[in-house]
Short mmCIF file of C-alpha atoms and ligand atoms in Angstrom, two decimals:
data_model
loop_
_atom_site.label_atom_id
_atom_site.label_comp_id
_atom_site.label_asym_id
_atom_site.label_seq_id
_atom_site.Cartn_x
_atom_site.Cartn_y
_atom_site.Cartn_z
CA MET A 1 6.64 -69.17 -124.04
CA SER A 2 8.20 -71.75 -126.24
CA GLU A 3 9.09 -75.52 -125.83
CA ILE A 4 12.90 -74.84 -126.33
CA PHE A 5 12.93 -71.74 -123.93
CA ASP A 6 12.25 -70.50 -120.52
CA THR A 7 11.53 -66.83 -120.25
CA VAL A 8 13.08 -65.07 -117.44
CA ILE A 9 11.95 -61.70 -116.31
CA GLY A 10 12.65 -59.40 -113.29
CA LEU A 11 11.06 -56.09 -112.90
CA GLU A 12 11.88 -52.46 -111.61
CA VAL A 13 8.67 -50.77 -110.83
CA HIS A 14 8.90 -47.11 -110.54
CA ALA A 15 5.76 -45.34 -108.49
CA GLU A 16 5.12 -41.96 -107.73
CA LEU A 17 4.12 -41.42 -104.29
CA LEU A 18 1.07 -39.15 -103.37
CA THR A 19 2.45 -36.99 -101.06
CA ASP A 20 1.68 -33.22 -101.25
CA SER A 21 5.00 -31.88 -101.70
CA LYS A 22 8.19 -33.13 -103.20
CA VAL A 23 10.82 -35.46 -101.51
CA PHE A 24 13.58 -33.17 -100.98
CA CYS A 25 11.79 -29.91 -100.84
CA THR A 26 8.46 -28.26 -100.14
CA CYS A 27 7.51 -27.36 -103.86
CA SER A 28 4.28 -29.28 -104.91
CA ALA A 29 4.44 -32.81 -106.11
CA LYS A 30 0.94 -32.39 -108.09
CA PHE A 31 1.02 -33.74 -111.65
CA GLY A 32 0.89 -31.32 -114.34
CA GLY A 33 0.98 -27.66 -113.90
CA ASP A 34 2.42 -25.34 -116.20
CA PRO A 35 5.81 -26.17 -117.16
CA ASN A 36 8.57 -25.12 -114.57
CA THR A 37 6.07 -23.63 -111.82
CA HIS A 38 6.53 -26.33 -109.08
CA ILE A 39 10.24 -25.66 -108.39
CA CYS A 40 12.65 -24.13 -106.40
CA PRO A 41 16.83 -23.99 -105.87
CA ALA A 42 16.79 -27.57 -104.35
CA CYS A 43 14.89 -29.59 -106.96
CA THR A 44 16.59 -27.59 -109.74
CA GLY A 45 20.26 -28.32 -108.53
CA GLN A 46 21.48 -24.62 -107.77
CA PRO A 47 24.67 -24.08 -105.79
CA GLY A 48 24.24 -23.92 -102.23
CA ALA A 49 20.44 -25.24 -102.05
CA LEU A 50 20.24 -28.13 -99.25
CA PRO A 51 18.02 -30.99 -99.79
CA VAL A 52 15.20 -31.91 -96.62
CA ILE A 53 13.86 -35.07 -96.34
CA ASN A 54 9.83 -35.50 -96.53
CA HIS A 55 9.01 -38.04 -93.88
CA ARG A 56 5.71 -38.50 -95.15
CA ALA A 57 7.58 -40.00 -98.45
CA VAL A 58 9.53 -42.22 -95.90
CA GLU A 59 6.34 -43.52 -94.25
CA PHE A 60 4.46 -44.10 -97.54
CA ALA A 61 7.88 -46.11 -98.95
CA VAL A 62 7.57 -48.45 -95.27
CA LYS A 63 3.95 -48.63 -95.94
CA ALA A 64 4.30 -50.26 -99.27
CA GLY A 65 7.16 -52.80 -97.98
CA LEU A 66 5.19 -53.70 -94.88
CA ALA A 67 2.06 -54.67 -97.38
CA PHE A 68 4.28 -56.61 -99.54
CA ASP A 69 5.89 -58.87 -96.47
CA CYS A 70 9.29 -56.65 -96.49
CA GLU A 71 11.49 -56.60 -93.55
CA ILE A 72 12.09 -52.71 -92.77
CA ASN A 73 15.88 -51.60 -92.28
CA ARG A 74 16.23 -50.03 -89.05
CA TYR A 75 18.92 -48.05 -90.60
CA SER A 76 18.63 -46.68 -94.14
CA ARG A 77 20.65 -44.28 -96.05
CA PHE A 78 20.84 -42.21 -99.25
CA ASP A 79 23.27 -42.27 -102.22
CA ARG A 80 24.01 -40.22 -105.03
CA LYS A 81 23.84 -41.54 -108.30
CA ASN A 82 25.59 -39.54 -110.65
CA TYR A 83 24.75 -39.37 -114.04
CA PHE A 84 24.70 -36.31 -116.17
CA TYR A 85 21.55 -35.94 -118.46
CA PRO A 86 19.42 -32.82 -118.54
CA ASP A 87 16.35 -34.30 -117.21
CA LEU A 88 18.08 -33.95 -113.72
CA PRO A 89 19.85 -30.26 -113.36
CA LYS A 90 21.94 -31.68 -110.31
CA ALA A 91 23.78 -34.22 -112.51
CA TYR A 92 22.69 -36.70 -109.54
CA GLN A 93 20.01 -38.55 -108.22
CA ILE A 94 19.69 -39.01 -104.85
CA SER A 95 18.37 -42.72 -104.41
CA GLN A 96 19.48 -45.58 -102.30
CA LEU A 97 22.23 -48.36 -102.84
CA ASP A 98 23.17 -50.75 -100.18
CA LEU A 99 20.79 -49.88 -97.37
CA PRO A 100 17.43 -49.00 -98.75
CA LEU A 101 14.57 -48.92 -96.67
CA CYS A 102 12.88 -52.33 -97.64
CA ILE A 103 14.19 -55.23 -98.68
CA ASN A 104 13.24 -59.07 -99.10
CA GLY A 105 9.20 -58.88 -99.72
CA LYS A 106 7.08 -61.22 -101.90
CA VAL A 107 4.13 -60.58 -104.17
CA GLU A 108 1.87 -64.15 -104.84
CA LEU A 109 0.08 -63.95 -108.16
CA SER A 110 -2.82 -66.21 -109.34
CA THR A 111 -0.53 -68.78 -111.34
CA GLY A 112 0.92 -69.97 -108.30
CA THR A 113 4.22 -68.02 -109.05
CA VAL A 114 5.38 -66.31 -105.95
CA VAL A 115 7.68 -63.01 -107.11
CA ARG A 116 10.32 -62.40 -104.51
CA LEU A 117 11.26 -58.64 -103.92
CA ASN A 118 14.70 -57.61 -103.75
CA ARG A 119 14.15 -54.34 -102.28
CA ILE A 120 11.84 -51.52 -102.16
CA HIS A 121 13.81 -47.82 -102.06
CA LEU A 122 13.09 -44.29 -102.13
CA GLU A 123 14.38 -41.98 -104.72
CA GLU A 124 13.86 -38.45 -106.61
CA ASP A 125 12.20 -38.51 -109.83
CA ALA A 126 13.73 -36.58 -112.63
CA GLY A 127 12.32 -33.73 -114.80
CA LYS A 128 10.89 -34.47 -118.35
CA LEU A 129 12.34 -33.52 -121.62
CA THR A 130 10.12 -32.82 -124.68
CA HIS A 131 12.19 -33.44 -127.74
CA ASP A 132 10.66 -31.30 -130.62
CA ASP A 133 12.20 -32.57 -133.90
CA TYR A 134 10.47 -30.16 -136.05
CA ASN A 135 12.44 -27.20 -134.71
CA GLY A 136 15.53 -29.09 -133.39
CA GLU A 137 15.19 -28.09 -129.88
CA SER A 138 14.48 -30.03 -126.55
CA LEU A 139 12.49 -28.33 -123.69
CA ALA A 140 12.74 -29.04 -120.15
CA ASP A 141 9.85 -29.25 -117.40
CA TYR A 142 11.13 -29.70 -113.86
CA ASN A 143 8.20 -29.60 -112.18
CA ARG A 144 8.67 -33.53 -111.94
CA CYS A 145 12.08 -33.36 -110.73
CA SER A 146 12.54 -34.62 -106.86
CA VAL A 147 8.69 -36.09 -106.91
CA PRO A 148 9.10 -38.96 -104.52
CA LEU A 149 9.44 -42.56 -106.13
CA ILE A 150 9.59 -45.65 -104.61
CA GLU A 151 11.28 -48.48 -106.84
CA ILE A 152 10.00 -51.90 -106.44
CA VAL A 153 13.00 -54.39 -107.58
CA THR A 154 12.10 -58.16 -108.10
CA GLU A 155 13.86 -60.94 -108.54
CA PRO A 156 13.98 -62.75 -112.10
CA ASP A 157 10.72 -65.18 -110.99
CA ILE A 158 8.45 -63.74 -113.66
CA LYS A 159 7.95 -66.17 -116.42
CA SER A 160 5.44 -64.51 -118.92
CA ALA A 161 4.14 -61.35 -120.09
CA GLU A 162 0.89 -62.14 -118.33
CA GLU A 163 2.45 -62.67 -115.35
CA ALA A 164 4.58 -59.52 -115.60
CA ALA A 165 1.16 -57.69 -116.36
CA GLU A 166 -0.54 -59.43 -113.53
CA PHE A 167 2.04 -58.45 -110.95
CA VAL A 168 2.11 -54.57 -112.30
CA ALA A 169 -1.58 -54.70 -111.87
CA LYS A 170 -1.49 -56.21 -108.08
CA LEU A 171 1.33 -53.59 -106.87
CA GLY A 172 -0.74 -50.78 -108.38
CA GLN A 173 -3.96 -52.04 -106.83
CA TYR A 174 -2.12 -52.51 -103.64
CA LEU A 175 -0.42 -49.35 -103.58
CA LYS A 176 -3.86 -47.31 -104.51
CA TYR A 177 -5.44 -49.36 -101.24
CA LEU A 178 -2.51 -48.20 -99.23
CA GLY A 179 -3.24 -44.58 -100.23
CA VAL A 180 0.11 -44.13 -101.44
CA CYS A 181 0.11 -44.16 -104.94
CA ASP A 182 -2.57 -43.22 -107.71
CA ALA A 183 -1.46 -45.72 -110.07
CA LYS A 184 -2.48 -44.00 -113.06
CA MET A 185 -0.45 -45.39 -115.50
CA GLN A 186 -1.44 -42.96 -118.33
CA GLU A 187 0.06 -40.14 -116.09
CA GLY A 188 3.12 -41.85 -115.63
CA SER A 189 2.28 -43.18 -111.79
CA ILE A 190 3.69 -46.32 -112.21
CA ARG A 191 6.47 -47.37 -114.93
CA ALA A 192 8.34 -50.53 -115.27
CA ASP A 193 11.75 -51.38 -116.76
CA VAL A 194 11.74 -55.03 -117.68
CA ASN A 195 14.72 -57.34 -117.57
CA ILE A 196 14.29 -60.27 -119.90
CA SER A 197 16.39 -63.31 -121.01
CA LEU A 198 15.72 -66.70 -122.06
CA LYS A 199 17.19 -69.90 -120.89
CA ARG A 200 16.99 -73.42 -122.67
CA LYS A 201 14.81 -75.72 -121.09
CA GLY A 202 16.28 -77.66 -118.48
CA ASP A 203 19.41 -75.21 -118.25
CA GLU A 204 20.43 -73.63 -115.11
CA LYS A 205 22.44 -70.84 -116.47
CA LEU A 206 20.77 -67.76 -117.43
CA GLY A 207 20.91 -65.77 -120.88
CA GLU A 208 22.40 -62.43 -121.53
CA ARG A 209 19.51 -60.05 -120.77
CA ALA A 210 17.96 -57.00 -122.11
CA GLU A 211 16.47 -54.24 -120.22
CA ILE A 212 13.38 -52.25 -121.54
CA LYS A 213 13.05 -49.07 -120.41
CA ASN A 214 9.94 -47.11 -118.78
CA LEU A 215 7.27 -49.07 -120.21
CA ASN A 216 4.14 -47.07 -118.86
CA SER A 217 1.09 -49.17 -119.78
CA MET A 218 0.13 -52.88 -119.27
CA LYS A 219 -0.58 -53.26 -123.20
CA ALA A 220 3.66 -51.74 -123.63
CA ILE A 221 4.74 -54.30 -121.16
CA THR A 222 3.04 -57.16 -122.65
CA ARG A 223 3.97 -56.37 -126.28
CA ALA A 224 7.38 -55.32 -125.36
CA ILE A 225 7.92 -58.70 -123.46
CA LYS A 226 6.40 -60.89 -126.25
CA PHE A 227 8.57 -58.88 -128.87
CA GLU A 228 11.76 -59.71 -126.65
CA GLU A 229 10.87 -63.34 -126.71
CA GLU A 230 10.87 -63.79 -130.30
CA ARG A 231 13.91 -61.57 -131.01
CA GLN A 232 16.07 -63.16 -128.17
CA ALA A 233 14.50 -66.72 -129.54
CA GLU A 234 15.76 -65.97 -133.23
CA ILE A 235 19.19 -64.74 -132.22
CA ILE A 236 20.00 -67.86 -130.22
CA LEU A 237 18.68 -70.16 -132.64
CA SER A 238 20.56 -68.64 -135.22
CA GLY A 239 23.76 -69.38 -133.54
CA GLY A 240 24.11 -65.79 -132.09
CA THR A 241 24.36 -64.30 -128.69
CA VAL A 242 21.93 -61.48 -127.21
CA GLU A 243 23.63 -58.65 -126.04
CA GLN A 244 23.40 -57.30 -122.92
CA GLU A 245 21.92 -53.77 -123.40
CA THR A 246 19.12 -51.48 -122.41
CA ARG A 247 16.40 -51.05 -125.15
CA ARG A 248 13.30 -48.86 -125.67
CA PHE A 249 9.75 -49.88 -126.84
CA ASP A 250 8.39 -48.00 -129.80
CA ASP A 251 4.65 -48.50 -129.24
CA ASN A 252 3.82 -47.50 -132.71
CA GLN A 253 6.11 -50.09 -134.54
CA GLY A 254 5.44 -52.61 -131.37
CA ARG A 255 9.23 -53.44 -131.35
CA THR A 256 12.12 -52.89 -129.17
CA LYS A 257 15.10 -50.78 -129.95
CA PRO A 258 18.47 -50.56 -128.54
CA MET A 259 19.28 -47.44 -126.47
CA ARG A 260 22.80 -47.87 -125.25
CA ASN A 261 24.97 -50.35 -123.93
CA LYS A 262 23.78 -50.88 -120.31
CA GLU A 263 25.49 -49.20 -117.12
CA ASN A 264 27.06 -50.79 -114.62
CA ALA A 265 26.41 -49.75 -111.00
CA ASN A 266 30.06 -48.50 -110.95
CA ASP A 267 29.52 -46.28 -113.92
CA TYR A 268 27.32 -43.93 -111.84
CA ARG A 269 29.89 -43.52 -108.82
CA TYR A 270 27.50 -43.91 -106.13
CA PHE A 271 28.42 -42.47 -102.90
CA PRO A 272 26.94 -41.37 -99.39
CA GLU A 273 24.67 -38.50 -99.97
CA PRO A 274 26.22 -36.05 -97.18
CA ASP A 275 23.45 -33.84 -96.91
CA ILE A 276 21.02 -36.11 -95.76
CA LEU A 277 20.67 -38.25 -92.64
CA ALA A 278 20.55 -41.61 -92.25
CA VAL A 279 16.99 -42.72 -91.41
CA THR A 280 16.47 -44.68 -88.36
CA PHE A 281 13.46 -46.64 -86.90
CA THR A 282 12.54 -48.10 -83.74
CA ASP A 283 10.10 -51.16 -83.73
CA GLU A 284 7.54 -49.12 -81.94
CA ASP A 285 7.90 -46.40 -85.24
CA ILE A 286 7.36 -49.40 -87.66
CA GLU A 287 4.37 -50.48 -85.82
CA LYS A 288 2.91 -47.23 -85.79
CA ILE A 289 3.03 -47.15 -89.64
CA ARG A 290 1.93 -50.92 -89.65
CA ALA A 291 -1.28 -49.90 -87.81
CA THR A 292 -2.25 -47.40 -90.56
CA ILE A 293 -2.60 -50.22 -93.04
CA PRO A 294 -6.23 -50.95 -93.98
CA ALA A 295 -7.26 -54.27 -94.97
CA LEU A 296 -5.79 -55.49 -97.99
CA PRO A 297 -7.60 -57.16 -100.94
CA LYS A 298 -6.26 -60.89 -99.98
CA GLU A 299 -7.35 -60.63 -96.64
CA ARG A 300 -10.87 -58.77 -97.91
CA LYS A 301 -11.44 -61.34 -100.30
CA GLU A 302 -10.97 -64.70 -97.95
CA LYS A 303 -13.37 -62.77 -95.82
CA TYR A 304 -15.76 -62.28 -98.53
CA ILE A 305 -15.32 -66.14 -99.83
CA ASN A 306 -15.43 -67.63 -96.16
CA GLU A 307 -17.67 -65.79 -94.15
CA TYR A 308 -20.06 -63.77 -96.54
CA LYS A 309 -20.40 -67.04 -99.05
CA ILE A 310 -19.83 -64.78 -101.95
CA SER A 311 -18.12 -66.81 -105.19
CA GLU A 312 -14.53 -66.55 -105.61
CA LYS A 313 -14.99 -64.39 -108.88
CA ASP A 314 -17.64 -62.21 -107.33
CA ALA A 315 -15.11 -61.26 -104.31
CA GLU A 316 -12.51 -60.68 -106.80
CA VAL A 317 -14.61 -58.04 -108.36
CA LEU A 318 -15.50 -56.73 -105.19
CA THR A 319 -12.22 -56.20 -103.78
CA SER A 320 -10.34 -54.77 -106.79
CA GLU A 321 -10.51 -51.40 -105.77
CA LYS A 322 -10.76 -50.01 -102.17
CA TYR A 323 -13.52 -47.44 -102.72
CA ILE A 324 -15.59 -50.44 -104.37
CA SER A 325 -14.78 -52.83 -101.08
CA ASP A 326 -15.40 -50.05 -98.69
CA PHE A 327 -18.94 -49.06 -99.85
CA PHE A 328 -19.63 -52.87 -100.15
CA GLU A 329 -18.46 -53.31 -96.60
CA ASP A 330 -20.31 -50.34 -95.46
CA THR A 331 -23.58 -51.77 -96.90
CA VAL A 332 -23.53 -54.98 -95.49
CA SER A 333 -22.78 -53.70 -91.92
CA ILE A 334 -26.16 -51.84 -92.37
CA TYR A 335 -27.89 -54.96 -93.96
CA PRO A 336 -26.07 -58.05 -93.71
CA GLN A 337 -27.94 -60.14 -96.70
CA TYR A 338 -24.31 -60.26 -98.16
CA LYS A 339 -25.23 -62.14 -101.16
CA ASN A 340 -28.25 -60.02 -102.35
CA VAL A 341 -26.61 -56.85 -101.85
CA ALA A 342 -23.53 -58.24 -103.84
CA ASN A 343 -25.83 -59.24 -106.68
CA LEU A 344 -27.39 -56.02 -106.96
CA PHE A 345 -23.94 -53.94 -106.26
CA LEU A 346 -22.18 -56.26 -109.12
CA THR A 347 -25.27 -56.26 -111.60
CA GLU A 348 -26.32 -52.25 -111.11
CA ILE A 349 -23.34 -50.32 -109.43
CA MET A 350 -20.16 -52.01 -110.79
CA ARG A 351 -21.38 -51.76 -114.73
CA ARG A 352 -21.91 -47.77 -113.97
CA VAL A 353 -18.70 -46.91 -112.04
CA LYS A 354 -16.56 -48.73 -114.93
CA GLU A 355 -18.38 -46.49 -117.38
CA THR A 356 -17.49 -43.32 -115.70
CA GLU A 357 -14.31 -44.13 -114.07
CA SER A 358 -14.77 -41.42 -111.21
CA GLU A 359 -14.38 -44.08 -108.55
CA GLU A 360 -17.51 -42.04 -107.19
CA ILE A 361 -20.87 -43.60 -105.94
CA PRO A 362 -23.21 -40.69 -105.99
CA PHE A 363 -25.36 -42.05 -103.21
CA SER A 364 -24.53 -43.54 -99.47
CA PRO A 365 -24.52 -46.96 -98.19
CA GLU A 366 -27.43 -46.56 -96.51
CA ASP A 367 -29.49 -45.72 -99.40
CA PHE A 368 -28.14 -48.95 -101.03
CA ALA A 369 -29.09 -50.98 -98.29
CA GLU A 370 -32.47 -49.65 -98.28
CA VAL A 371 -33.08 -50.37 -101.89
CA VAL A 372 -31.81 -54.17 -101.42
CA LYS A 373 -34.08 -54.09 -98.75
CA MET A 374 -37.02 -53.05 -100.64
CA ALA A 375 -36.39 -55.53 -103.24
CA ASP A 376 -35.77 -58.29 -100.60
CA LYS A 377 -38.99 -57.50 -98.91
CA ASN A 378 -40.87 -57.02 -102.08
CA THR A 379 -41.97 -53.56 -101.09
CA VAL A 380 -40.82 -52.87 -104.69
CA ASN A 381 -40.23 -55.74 -107.40
CA ARG A 382 -36.88 -56.30 -108.36
CA ASN A 383 -36.94 -54.56 -111.92
CA ASP A 384 -38.25 -51.65 -110.04
CA ALA A 385 -35.35 -51.56 -107.39
CA LYS A 386 -32.87 -51.71 -110.50
CA ASP A 387 -34.51 -48.61 -112.06
CA ILE A 388 -34.50 -46.76 -108.51
CA ILE A 389 -30.86 -47.67 -108.71
CA ARG A 390 -30.24 -46.10 -111.83
CA THR A 391 -32.18 -43.12 -110.90
CA MET A 392 -30.06 -42.40 -108.07
CA PHE A 393 -27.10 -42.65 -110.31
CA GLU A 394 -28.33 -40.34 -112.94
CA GLU A 395 -30.62 -38.20 -110.97
CA GLY A 396 -30.23 -38.41 -107.25
CA GLY A 397 -32.83 -38.94 -104.78
CA LYS A 398 -33.97 -40.91 -101.95
CA PRO A 399 -35.06 -44.50 -102.64
CA MET A 400 -38.68 -44.33 -100.96
CA GLU A 401 -39.20 -40.74 -102.22
CA ILE A 402 -38.22 -42.40 -105.80
CA ALA A 403 -40.22 -45.55 -105.37
CA LYS A 404 -43.13 -43.10 -104.47
CA ALA A 405 -42.89 -41.05 -107.32
CA LYS A 406 -42.60 -43.59 -109.57
CA ASN A 407 -45.19 -45.62 -108.67
CA TYR A 408 -43.40 -48.45 -107.60
CA LEU A 409 -44.51 -49.35 -104.22
CA VAL A 410 -46.43 -52.54 -104.06
CA VAL A 411 -49.53 -52.33 -102.46
CA GLU A 412 -51.17 -55.91 -101.30
CA ASP A 413 -54.57 -55.58 -102.91
CA ASN A 414 -56.15 -58.88 -101.76
CA ALA A 415 -59.56 -58.16 -103.74
CA ALA A 416 -57.40 -58.14 -107.02
CA ILE A 417 -55.47 -61.06 -106.11
CA ALA A 418 -58.77 -62.95 -105.55
CA ASP A 419 -60.38 -61.54 -108.66
CA PHE A 420 -57.25 -62.23 -110.82
CA VAL A 421 -56.78 -66.05 -109.47
CA GLU A 422 -60.37 -67.21 -109.70
CA THR A 423 -60.80 -65.67 -112.97
CA MET A 424 -57.98 -67.72 -114.31
CA LEU A 425 -58.53 -70.68 -112.74
CA ASP A 426 -61.83 -70.63 -114.17
CA GLU A 427 -60.73 -70.00 -117.73
CA LYS A 428 -57.79 -72.46 -117.38
CA ALA A 429 -60.03 -75.34 -116.05
CA ASP A 430 -58.37 -78.07 -117.99
CA LEU A 431 -54.83 -77.07 -117.16
CA LEU A 432 -56.09 -77.23 -113.31
CA GLU A 433 -57.31 -80.84 -114.96
CA GLN A 434 -54.04 -81.69 -115.71
CA TYR A 435 -52.37 -80.21 -112.54
CA PHE A 436 -54.78 -82.37 -110.49
CA ALA A 437 -53.75 -85.32 -112.37
CA GLY A 438 -50.38 -84.80 -111.80
CA LYS A 439 -48.71 -82.27 -113.79
CA GLN A 440 -46.71 -80.48 -111.38
CA ASN A 441 -45.41 -77.80 -113.37
CA ILE A 442 -48.43 -76.26 -114.12
CA PHE A 443 -48.28 -74.64 -110.80
CA GLY A 444 -45.57 -72.75 -112.08
CA PHE A 445 -47.30 -71.44 -115.11
CA PHE A 446 -50.38 -70.40 -112.74
CA MET A 447 -47.64 -68.54 -110.94
CA GLY A 448 -46.23 -66.65 -113.83
CA GLN A 449 -49.63 -65.55 -115.27
CA ALA A 450 -50.59 -64.01 -111.89
CA THR A 451 -47.16 -62.40 -110.98
CA LYS A 452 -47.43 -60.57 -114.21
CA GLY A 453 -51.21 -59.97 -114.17
CA LEU A 454 -50.93 -58.39 -110.45
CA GLN A 455 -47.76 -56.53 -111.14
CA GLY A 456 -47.37 -53.55 -108.33
CA LYS A 457 -50.69 -55.16 -106.55
CA ALA A 458 -49.24 -57.91 -104.92
CA THR A 459 -46.00 -59.31 -103.99
CA PRO A 460 -45.34 -63.12 -105.20
CA ARG A 461 -45.63 -64.19 -101.57
CA SER A 462 -49.08 -63.70 -101.47
CA ILE A 463 -49.99 -64.39 -104.63
CA LYS A 464 -48.54 -67.74 -104.14
CA GLU A 465 -50.57 -68.13 -100.63
CA TYR A 466 -53.69 -67.54 -102.27
CA LEU A 467 -53.52 -69.54 -105.40
CA GLU A 468 -52.43 -72.61 -103.41
CA THR A 469 -55.41 -72.38 -101.04
CA ALA A 470 -57.50 -71.59 -104.15
CA ILE A 471 -56.72 -74.55 -105.77
CA GLU A 472 -57.25 -76.49 -102.88
CA LYS A 473 -60.35 -75.44 -102.57
CA ARG A 474 -61.05 -76.43 -105.95
CA LYS A 475 -59.80 -80.16 -105.50
CA LYS A 476 -62.60 -82.55 -105.80
ZN1 ZN B 1 11.59 -27.85 -105.22
#
């Protein structure tokens, strides 16, 4: 960040898993709902209620681990993390301490930085407290209590706010590809805790770090880190020491504020969860899970660049989301003109899906392949092809029907071509003379005039053929 200091950042990212039910009971894990409607004795911590583990949540966590090159622990265990706060009525959270599901992964960033993952573990979310300052009361909604979370913990390998944001975006992208998290930060599906410290350039020793809790947007992550870089630099430069503490980011003021001194692991008095059996895997179990992982962005991007000869920038956009990449691949499997499909896709489809954010393309890859083909074969001209796509988005309908209804089909009208070209050459006899005298680019002018004048009546190819012959005939 500066000439004096290096920024050292480690992240703990919480991602809510997309299971139907909660991680230790059968209540719905769906976001929202009227307060305290997705609850039962187990997730509200009532005496005698026993947790039962959701195998799907375990499978999702392992999938994430495999996608990020983690080792999967063959023997994994749950622990109780004790803390008293009304968002968790059990007064402990079931989490994983020393035997998490996944360890030692990595994520590569576009800057070349490789962010090592220390672990991915499975745990339960806490409820949601709403503090009403006006009435001086706090309301508790336990719908989110026990919704499955994975916590992805990195080593302190991240060097800037931009890298941190890219890391979180990439996690979200991959988790969405895997179908294990919807990555909606605005609904709290992904939240990040940022551990940040500064160290003088050349120094080995890390400085004291601050932990900023619960950042729930890319903007908040970036702003909080930039604020902390300045705050800590100021303290160190004025001869002070940065305190190890937990802070929160105030979005309105754009600054971090102290929350409490950082707890150590032993403040939580972790101990093995006695009500849940250890999770064990055979190699076969793990291979079964691995087989359900779809081709991921990195692999797809390489294929688009190397096999489809698509530019890196375009390949990046086409693989940004799984549904986009799937649609593109389905289209080229029907009509393998990769570049032409990509061009129309990027200009006409991407813009619209971004506007609607609906993640739905309202027509099939077959229909889209047909439009690209129609444009390539000059059955319709390119601008009309774009209008057909617009119509398919806004009103629906099949490409050929739309082309017919809107009179877009190019009918080869040989008489019209002959008439137009001969008249043009008669009228522009002087230009033709210049062409014969060596001004090659005049051919392009003739082509342009004829294409414009014959729109809808002829393809550029037949116009060109006729034009070449007609000029040849007039040569003296
Ligand atoms: Zn429940």
